[in-house]
Coordinates of C-alpha atoms in Angstrom, one line a residue:
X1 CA -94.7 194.0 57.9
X2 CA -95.5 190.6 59.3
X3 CA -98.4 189.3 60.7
X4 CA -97.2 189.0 64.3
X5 CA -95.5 192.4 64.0
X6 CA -98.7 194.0 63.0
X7 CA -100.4 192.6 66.4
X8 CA -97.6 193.9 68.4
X9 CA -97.7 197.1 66.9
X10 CA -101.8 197.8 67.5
X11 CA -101.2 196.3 70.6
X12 CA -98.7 199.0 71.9
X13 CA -100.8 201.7 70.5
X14 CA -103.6 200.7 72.4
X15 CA -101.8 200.4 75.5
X16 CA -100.5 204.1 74.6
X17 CA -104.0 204.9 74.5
X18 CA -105.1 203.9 77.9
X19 CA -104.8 206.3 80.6
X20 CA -101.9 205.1 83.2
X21 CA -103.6 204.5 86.5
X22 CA -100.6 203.2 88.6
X23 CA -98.7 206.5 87.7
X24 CA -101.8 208.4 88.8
X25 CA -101.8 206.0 92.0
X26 CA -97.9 207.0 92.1
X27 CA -99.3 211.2 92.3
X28 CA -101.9 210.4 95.0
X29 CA -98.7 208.6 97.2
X30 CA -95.7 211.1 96.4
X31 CA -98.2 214.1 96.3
X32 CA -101.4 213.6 98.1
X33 CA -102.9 214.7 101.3
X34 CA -103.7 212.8 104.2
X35 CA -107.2 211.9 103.1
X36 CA -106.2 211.5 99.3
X37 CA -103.7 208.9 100.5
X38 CA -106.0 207.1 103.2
X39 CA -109.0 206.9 100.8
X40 CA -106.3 205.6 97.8
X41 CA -105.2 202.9 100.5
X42 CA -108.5 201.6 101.4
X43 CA -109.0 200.8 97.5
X44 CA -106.5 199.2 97.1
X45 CA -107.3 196.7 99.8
X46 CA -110.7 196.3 98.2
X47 CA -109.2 195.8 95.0
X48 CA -109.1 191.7 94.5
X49 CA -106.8 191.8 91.1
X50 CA -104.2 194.9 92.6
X51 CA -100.5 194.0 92.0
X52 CA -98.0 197.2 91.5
X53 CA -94.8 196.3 92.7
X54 CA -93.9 199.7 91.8
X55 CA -96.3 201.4 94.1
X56 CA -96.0 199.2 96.9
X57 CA -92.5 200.3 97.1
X58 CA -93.1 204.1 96.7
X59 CA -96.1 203.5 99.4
X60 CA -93.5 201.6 101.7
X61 CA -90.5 204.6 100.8
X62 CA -93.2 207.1 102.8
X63 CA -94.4 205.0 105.4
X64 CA -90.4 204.4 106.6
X65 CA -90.1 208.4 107.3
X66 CA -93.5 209.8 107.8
X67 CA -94.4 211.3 111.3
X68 CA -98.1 211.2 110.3
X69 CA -100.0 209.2 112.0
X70 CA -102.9 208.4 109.5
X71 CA -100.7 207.3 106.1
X72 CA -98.4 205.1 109.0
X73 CA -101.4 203.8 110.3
X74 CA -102.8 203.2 106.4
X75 CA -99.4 201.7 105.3
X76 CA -99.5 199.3 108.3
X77 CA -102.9 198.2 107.8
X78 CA -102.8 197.7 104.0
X79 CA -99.3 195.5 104.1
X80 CA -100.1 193.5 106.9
X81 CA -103.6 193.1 105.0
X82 CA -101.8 191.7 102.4
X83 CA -98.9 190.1 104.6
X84 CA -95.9 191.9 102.8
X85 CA -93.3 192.0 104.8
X86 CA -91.8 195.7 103.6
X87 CA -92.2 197.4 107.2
X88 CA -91.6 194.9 109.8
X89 CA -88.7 196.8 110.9
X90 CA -90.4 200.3 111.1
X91 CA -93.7 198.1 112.9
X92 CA -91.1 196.5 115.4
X93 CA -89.9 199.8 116.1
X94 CA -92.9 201.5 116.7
X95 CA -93.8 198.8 119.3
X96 CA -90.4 199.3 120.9
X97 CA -91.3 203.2 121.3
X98 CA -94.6 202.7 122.0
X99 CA -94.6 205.4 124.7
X100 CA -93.8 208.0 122.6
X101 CA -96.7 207.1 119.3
X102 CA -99.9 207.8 119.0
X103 CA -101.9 204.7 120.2
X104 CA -104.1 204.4 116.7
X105 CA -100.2 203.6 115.2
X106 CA -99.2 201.3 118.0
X107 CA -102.4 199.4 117.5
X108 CA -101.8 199.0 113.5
X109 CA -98.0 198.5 114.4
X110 CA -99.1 195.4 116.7
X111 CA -101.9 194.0 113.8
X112 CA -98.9 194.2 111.0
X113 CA -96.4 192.1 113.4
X114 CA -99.7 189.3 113.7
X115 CA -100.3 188.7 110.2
X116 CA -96.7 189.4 108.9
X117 CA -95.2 187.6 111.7
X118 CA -91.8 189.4 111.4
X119 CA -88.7 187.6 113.1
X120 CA -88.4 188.9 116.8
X121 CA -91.6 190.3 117.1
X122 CA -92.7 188.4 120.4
X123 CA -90.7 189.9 122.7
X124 CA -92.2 193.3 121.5
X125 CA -95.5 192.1 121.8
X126 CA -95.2 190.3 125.4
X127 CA -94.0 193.5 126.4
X128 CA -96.9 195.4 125.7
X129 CA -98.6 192.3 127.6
X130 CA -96.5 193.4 130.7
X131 CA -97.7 196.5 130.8
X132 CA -101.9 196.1 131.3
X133 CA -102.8 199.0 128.8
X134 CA -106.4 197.6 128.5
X135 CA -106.5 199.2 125.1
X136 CA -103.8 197.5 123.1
X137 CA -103.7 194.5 125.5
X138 CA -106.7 192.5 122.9
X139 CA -104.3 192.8 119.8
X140 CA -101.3 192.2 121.7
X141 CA -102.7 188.8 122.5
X142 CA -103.7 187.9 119.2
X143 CA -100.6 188.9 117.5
X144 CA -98.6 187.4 120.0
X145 CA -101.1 183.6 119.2
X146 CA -99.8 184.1 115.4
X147 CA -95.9 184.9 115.3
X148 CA -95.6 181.6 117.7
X149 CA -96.1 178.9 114.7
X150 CA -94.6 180.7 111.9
X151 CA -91.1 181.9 113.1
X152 CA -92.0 185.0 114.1
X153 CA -91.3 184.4 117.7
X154 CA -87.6 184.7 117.4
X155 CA -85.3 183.4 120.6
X156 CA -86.4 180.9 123.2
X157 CA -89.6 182.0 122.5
X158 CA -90.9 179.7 120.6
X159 CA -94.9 178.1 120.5
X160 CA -94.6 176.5 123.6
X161 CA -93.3 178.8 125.7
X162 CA -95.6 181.3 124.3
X163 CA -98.2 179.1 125.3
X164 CA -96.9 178.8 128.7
X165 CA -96.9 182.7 128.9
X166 CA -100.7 183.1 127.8
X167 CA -101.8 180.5 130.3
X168 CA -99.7 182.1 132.9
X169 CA -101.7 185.5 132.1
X170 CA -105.1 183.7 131.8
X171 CA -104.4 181.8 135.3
X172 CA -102.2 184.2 137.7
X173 CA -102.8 188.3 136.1
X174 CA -106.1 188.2 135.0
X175 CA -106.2 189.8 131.3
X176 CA -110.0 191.1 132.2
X177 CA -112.8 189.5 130.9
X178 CA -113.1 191.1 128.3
X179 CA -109.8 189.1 126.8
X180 CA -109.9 185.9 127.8
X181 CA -111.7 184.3 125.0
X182 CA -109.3 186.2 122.9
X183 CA -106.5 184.7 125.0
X184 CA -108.0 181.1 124.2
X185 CA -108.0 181.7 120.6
X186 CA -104.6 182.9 120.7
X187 CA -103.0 179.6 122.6
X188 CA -104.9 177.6 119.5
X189 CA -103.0 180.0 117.4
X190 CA -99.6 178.9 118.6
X191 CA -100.8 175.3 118.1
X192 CA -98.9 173.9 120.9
X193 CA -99.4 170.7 122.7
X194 CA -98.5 172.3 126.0
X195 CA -101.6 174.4 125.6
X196 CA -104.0 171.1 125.5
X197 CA -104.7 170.5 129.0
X198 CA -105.7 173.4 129.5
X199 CA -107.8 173.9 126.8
X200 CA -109.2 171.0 127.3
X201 CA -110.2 171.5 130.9
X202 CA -112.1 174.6 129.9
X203 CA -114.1 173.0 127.2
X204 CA -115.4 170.3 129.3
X205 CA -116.2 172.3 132.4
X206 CA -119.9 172.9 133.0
X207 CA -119.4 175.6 134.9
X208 CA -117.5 177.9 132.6
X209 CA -119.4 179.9 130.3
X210 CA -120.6 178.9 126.8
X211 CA -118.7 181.6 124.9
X212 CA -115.0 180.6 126.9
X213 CA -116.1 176.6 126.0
X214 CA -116.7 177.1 122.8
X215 CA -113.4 179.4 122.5
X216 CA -111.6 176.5 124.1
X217 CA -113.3 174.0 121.5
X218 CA -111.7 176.1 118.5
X219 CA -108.4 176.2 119.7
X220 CA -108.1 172.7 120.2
X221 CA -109.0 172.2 117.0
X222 CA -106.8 174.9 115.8
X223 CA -103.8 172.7 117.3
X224 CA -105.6 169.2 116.5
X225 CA -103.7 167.2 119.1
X226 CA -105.0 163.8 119.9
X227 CA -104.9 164.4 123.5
X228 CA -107.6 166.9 123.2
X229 CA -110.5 164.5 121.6
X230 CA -111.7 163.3 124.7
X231 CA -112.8 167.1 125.9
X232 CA -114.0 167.4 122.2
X233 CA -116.3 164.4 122.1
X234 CA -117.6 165.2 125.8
X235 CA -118.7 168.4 124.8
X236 CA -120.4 167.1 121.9
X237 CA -123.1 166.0 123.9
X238 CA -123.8 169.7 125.9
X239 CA -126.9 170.9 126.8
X240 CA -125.9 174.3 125.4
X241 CA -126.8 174.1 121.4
X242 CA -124.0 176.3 120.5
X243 CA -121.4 174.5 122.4
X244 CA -122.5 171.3 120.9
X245 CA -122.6 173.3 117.7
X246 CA -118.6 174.2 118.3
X247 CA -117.7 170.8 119.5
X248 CA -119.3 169.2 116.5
X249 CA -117.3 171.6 114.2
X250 CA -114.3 171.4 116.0
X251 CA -113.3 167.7 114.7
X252 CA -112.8 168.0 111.5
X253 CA -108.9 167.9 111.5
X254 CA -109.5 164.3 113.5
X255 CA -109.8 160.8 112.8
X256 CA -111.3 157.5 114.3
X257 CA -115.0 155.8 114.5
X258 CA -115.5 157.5 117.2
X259 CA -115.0 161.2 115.5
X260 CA -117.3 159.5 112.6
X261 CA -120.0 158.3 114.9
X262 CA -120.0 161.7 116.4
X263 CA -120.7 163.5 113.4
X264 CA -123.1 161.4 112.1
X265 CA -125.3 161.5 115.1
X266 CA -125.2 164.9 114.7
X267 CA -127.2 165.4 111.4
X268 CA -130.2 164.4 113.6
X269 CA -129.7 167.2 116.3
X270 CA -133.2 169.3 116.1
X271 CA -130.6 172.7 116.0
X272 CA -129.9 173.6 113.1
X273 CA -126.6 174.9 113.5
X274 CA -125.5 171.6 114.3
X275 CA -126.5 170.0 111.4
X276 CA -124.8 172.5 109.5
X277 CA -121.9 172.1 111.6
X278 CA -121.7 168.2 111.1
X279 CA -122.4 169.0 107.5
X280 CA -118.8 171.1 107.3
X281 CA -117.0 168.6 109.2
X282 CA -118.2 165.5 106.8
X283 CA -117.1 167.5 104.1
X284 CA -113.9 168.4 105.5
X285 CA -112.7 165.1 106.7
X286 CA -114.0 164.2 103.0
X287 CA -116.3 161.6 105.1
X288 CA -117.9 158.6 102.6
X289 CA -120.3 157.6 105.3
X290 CA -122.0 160.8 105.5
X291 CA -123.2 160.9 102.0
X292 CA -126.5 159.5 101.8
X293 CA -126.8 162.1 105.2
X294 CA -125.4 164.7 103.1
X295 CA -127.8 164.2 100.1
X296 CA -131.0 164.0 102.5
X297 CA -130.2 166.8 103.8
X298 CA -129.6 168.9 101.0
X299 CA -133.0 167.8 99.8
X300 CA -135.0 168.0 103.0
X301 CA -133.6 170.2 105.5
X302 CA -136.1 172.7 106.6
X303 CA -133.0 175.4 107.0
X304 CA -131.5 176.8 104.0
X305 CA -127.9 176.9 105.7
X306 CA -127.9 173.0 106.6
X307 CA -129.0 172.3 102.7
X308 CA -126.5 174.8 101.2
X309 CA -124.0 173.5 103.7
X310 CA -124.5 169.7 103.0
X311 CA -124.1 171.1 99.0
X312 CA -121.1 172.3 99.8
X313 CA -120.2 169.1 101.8
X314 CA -120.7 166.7 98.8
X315 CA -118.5 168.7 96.5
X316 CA -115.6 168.7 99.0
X317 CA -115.7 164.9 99.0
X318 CA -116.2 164.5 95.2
X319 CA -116.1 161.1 94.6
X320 CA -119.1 159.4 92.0
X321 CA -121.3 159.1 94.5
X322 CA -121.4 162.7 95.4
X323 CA -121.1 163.9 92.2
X324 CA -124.0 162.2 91.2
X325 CA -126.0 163.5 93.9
X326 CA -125.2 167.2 93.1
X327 CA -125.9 166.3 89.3
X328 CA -129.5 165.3 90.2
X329 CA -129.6 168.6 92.8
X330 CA -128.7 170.9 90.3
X331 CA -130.5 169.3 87.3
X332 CA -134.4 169.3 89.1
X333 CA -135.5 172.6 87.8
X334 CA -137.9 172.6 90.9
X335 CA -135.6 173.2 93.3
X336 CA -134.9 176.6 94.6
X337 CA -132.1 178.9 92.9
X338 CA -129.8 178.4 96.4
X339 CA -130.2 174.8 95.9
X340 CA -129.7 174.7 92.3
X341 CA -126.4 177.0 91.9
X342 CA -124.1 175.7 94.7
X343 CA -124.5 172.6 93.1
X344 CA -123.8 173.4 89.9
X345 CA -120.4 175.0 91.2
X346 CA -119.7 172.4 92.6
X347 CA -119.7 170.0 89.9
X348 CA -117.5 172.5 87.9
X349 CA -115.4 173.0 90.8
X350 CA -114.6 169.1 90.6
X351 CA -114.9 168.5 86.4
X352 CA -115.8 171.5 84.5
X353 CA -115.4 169.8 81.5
X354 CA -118.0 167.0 82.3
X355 CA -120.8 169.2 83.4
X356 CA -119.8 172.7 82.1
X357 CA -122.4 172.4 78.9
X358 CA -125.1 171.2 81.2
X359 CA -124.6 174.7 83.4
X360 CA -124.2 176.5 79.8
X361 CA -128.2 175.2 78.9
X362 CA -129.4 175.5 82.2
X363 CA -128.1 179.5 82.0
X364 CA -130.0 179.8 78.5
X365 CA -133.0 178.1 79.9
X366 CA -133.1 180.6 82.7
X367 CA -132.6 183.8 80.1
X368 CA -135.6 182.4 78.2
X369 CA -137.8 182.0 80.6
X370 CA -137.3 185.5 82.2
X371 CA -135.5 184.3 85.5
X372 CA -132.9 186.8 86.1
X373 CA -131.5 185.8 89.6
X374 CA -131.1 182.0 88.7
X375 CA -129.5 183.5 84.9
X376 CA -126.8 185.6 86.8
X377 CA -126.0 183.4 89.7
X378 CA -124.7 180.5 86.7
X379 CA -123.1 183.2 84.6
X380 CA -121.3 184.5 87.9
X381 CA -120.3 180.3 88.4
X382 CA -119.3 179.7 84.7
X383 CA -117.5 183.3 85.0
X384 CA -115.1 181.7 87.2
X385 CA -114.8 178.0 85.8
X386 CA -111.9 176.7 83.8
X387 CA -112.9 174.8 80.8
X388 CA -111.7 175.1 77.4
X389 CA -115.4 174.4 76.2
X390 CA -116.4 177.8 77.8
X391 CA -114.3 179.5 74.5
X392 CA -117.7 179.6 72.6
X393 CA -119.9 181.0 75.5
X394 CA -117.5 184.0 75.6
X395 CA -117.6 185.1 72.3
X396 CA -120.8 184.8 72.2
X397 CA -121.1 187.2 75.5
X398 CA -118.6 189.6 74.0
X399 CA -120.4 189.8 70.6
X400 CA -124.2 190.5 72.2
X401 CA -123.8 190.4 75.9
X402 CA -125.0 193.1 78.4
X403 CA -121.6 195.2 80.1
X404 CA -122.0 193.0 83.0
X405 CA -122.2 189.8 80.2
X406 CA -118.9 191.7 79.0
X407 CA -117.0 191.1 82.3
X408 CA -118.2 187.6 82.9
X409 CA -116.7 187.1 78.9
X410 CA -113.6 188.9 80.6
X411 CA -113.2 186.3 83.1
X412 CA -113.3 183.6 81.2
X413 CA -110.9 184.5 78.7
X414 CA -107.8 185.3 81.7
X415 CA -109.2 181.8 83.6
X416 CA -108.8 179.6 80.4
X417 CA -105.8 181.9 78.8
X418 CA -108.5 182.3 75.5
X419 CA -105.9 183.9 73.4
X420 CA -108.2 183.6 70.7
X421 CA -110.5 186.0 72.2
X422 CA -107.4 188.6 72.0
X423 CA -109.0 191.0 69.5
X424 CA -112.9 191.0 71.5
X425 CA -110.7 192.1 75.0
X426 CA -108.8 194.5 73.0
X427 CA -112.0 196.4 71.7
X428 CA -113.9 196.5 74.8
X429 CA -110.8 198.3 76.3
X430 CA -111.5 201.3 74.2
X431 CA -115.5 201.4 75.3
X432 CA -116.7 204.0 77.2
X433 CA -117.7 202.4 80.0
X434 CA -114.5 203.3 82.2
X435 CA -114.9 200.0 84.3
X436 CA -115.4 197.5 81.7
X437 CA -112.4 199.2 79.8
X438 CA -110.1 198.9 82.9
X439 CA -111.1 195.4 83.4
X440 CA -110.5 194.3 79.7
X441 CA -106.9 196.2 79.7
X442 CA -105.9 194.1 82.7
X443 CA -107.2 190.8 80.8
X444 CA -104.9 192.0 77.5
X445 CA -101.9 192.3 79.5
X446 CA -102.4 189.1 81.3
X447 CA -103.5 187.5 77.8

């Protein structure tokens, strides 16, 4: 038998070997009580690396015919968690009949049609609007922001006159209190222009409350239309810290010396919320200028968000003179552990392969000298790097590494496709560790 053949062949076997979870997902779905089913669907959101095309359509099969409320409700939730569009008819349809299901259902019926956005679902949804149940009126609203800008709309109703609708409700019915900041978020949602005067005349009045200015604030820079700077930059300038803080943070999708002015002033305000915000919105806008701000800041700064925020700042811009900032961040061993790993992550975010050895030592330096936060805050950064230089790292964690060493050597052998470290996954898949063995027979099927 050939080489290759032989490989195949122990490969099979051990997949044989492994006991088939998706089929026993497929027994908890076909077979499975209400709980059984609720508690499998609420792993399965939690589950980062799930994909079962298979289950999600046995899961979908159910949730088209079932009358019980809590696996509809489940089904709703998990595939408009994961924006599969699978029940957007059934959802529609519930929202349609809304008089005759159980409100729970109607609520996760109206959540699905926001983040799946399925065609004609704002008709539904204004529907619900009209009819002032105070309990489904809050999602209504925000699913009906979200279908505007992605099709979902269907008909004439389309983002502006969406937007026109929400402002009418804001202005002349009064959605209560308790929804109008939700209703502010939702006109930034449909990221029309027709929504930016009024926006923009809450955000700069005084006598509105900081919570609805600071909504306002968002959602014009949700729809980052020119003609709503002016209310932006005015509000910048607030006595209320937090609506400065929102203002501030709120131009990042603009342009101009004057936006650039703005948030470099900023990284003097004495709250620190608003350096942090300025921070984010240099970093975003991938601001040169703020740089030397940037690196002062992430030295200095008394407040551990503002200095983790600048990091984070000077590895979205990325150019030489950020790098080299980070490089001298990460590499002063003095500086604390939430200094010191950003940075490093950073710098492999933007060239692993320049600075990947330097994190390698600095993660050996920490073993040896007994620091086990620092140690497995880099292995949990080079866990998820992609550098072919990180081959000889891995073996070494699969050869002498602890289990949670194991699954760090896991990750990097899918991330960099280390076929050569075929043989190490495939033995750690018959461990007895259950979770390490899952893990590793995911890797070998991806491998």
């Amino acid at each position: 038998m050939k080489p290759l053949a032989v490989v195949s062949l122990c490969f099979w076997i051990a997949v044989a070997a492994w006991p088939d979870e998706s089929q026993d997902r497929l027994d908890v779905i076909r077979y499975g009580t209400e709980t059984e089913i609720a508690a499998l669907i609420e792993s399965l959101k939690k589950d980062p690396s799930y994909e079962d095309d298979n289950l999600d359509a046995e899961l979908a099969r159910i949730a088209q015919t079932t009358q019980n409320r809590k696996i509809l409700a489940g089904a709703l939730s998990f595939f408009g968690h994961r924006q599969k569009g699978d029940l957007e008819e059934r959802a529609v349809a519930i929202i349609e009949n809304r008089v005759n299901e159980p409100q729970d259902v109607v609520i996760a019926a109206i959540e699905y049609c926001g983040n799946v956005k399925p065609p004609g679902a704002a008709s539904g949804l204004k529907a619900v609007i009209d009819d002032g149940a105070s309990d489904v009126l809050g999602p209504a609203i925000r699913a009906l922001g979200s279908v505007a800008d992605s099709g979902g709309s269907g008909g004439s109703d389309g983002p502006d006159e969406i937007a026109e609708f929400l402002i009418d409700l804001y202005t002349n019915r009064d959605p209560g209190a308790g929804n109008n900041g939700t209703l502010l978020t939702a006109l930034g949602e449909t990221k029309s222009g027709k929504a930016v005067p009024f926006l923009a005349g809450i955000a700069g009045d005084t006598g509105q409350s900081s919570s609805l200015r600071i909504a306002a604030l968002d959602a014009l820079s949700k729809i980052g239309d020119n003609a709503g700077l002016d209310a932006i930059l005015g509000a910048v300038s607030a006595s209320e810290p937090t609506v400065r803080t929102a203002a501030v943070a709120a131009l990042a999708p603009f342009s101009g010396q004057r936006v650039d002015e703005a948030i470099l002033g900023n990284f003097r305000d004495p709250i620190f919320r608003t350096r942090a915000a300025a921070a984010k919105a240099a970093g975003e806008r991938k601001l040169s200028a703020a740089i030397p701000f940037l690196k002062y800041r992430a030295e200095k700064d008394d407040a551990r968000i503002v200095r983790e925020a600048s990091i984070r700042a000077l590895g979205a811009i990325g150019s030489g003179d950020a790098l080299s900032a980070l490089d001298a961040l990460f590499s002063e061993p003095k500086n604390p552990d939430y200094v010191r790993l950003p940075a490093a992550e950073m710098l492999l975010n933007n060239n692993a392969d320049a600075y990947v050895q330097q994190v390698i030592d600095a993660l050996d330096d920490a073993q040896k000298k007994h620091r086990t936060a620092l140690y497995n805050g880099f292995l949990g950064i080079l866990s998820r790097a992609k550098s072919g230089k990180l081959e000889s790292l891995a073996a070494r964690l699969f050869a002498s590494g602890s289990a949670m060493e194991k699954s760090a050597a896991l990750d990097m052998a899918l991330n960099n496709t280390f076929t050569s470290l075929t043989e190490e996954v495939r033995n750690l898949a018959d461990q007895k560790n259950s979770a390490l063995a899952a893990k590793a027979q995911k890797v070998l099927e991806k491998l």
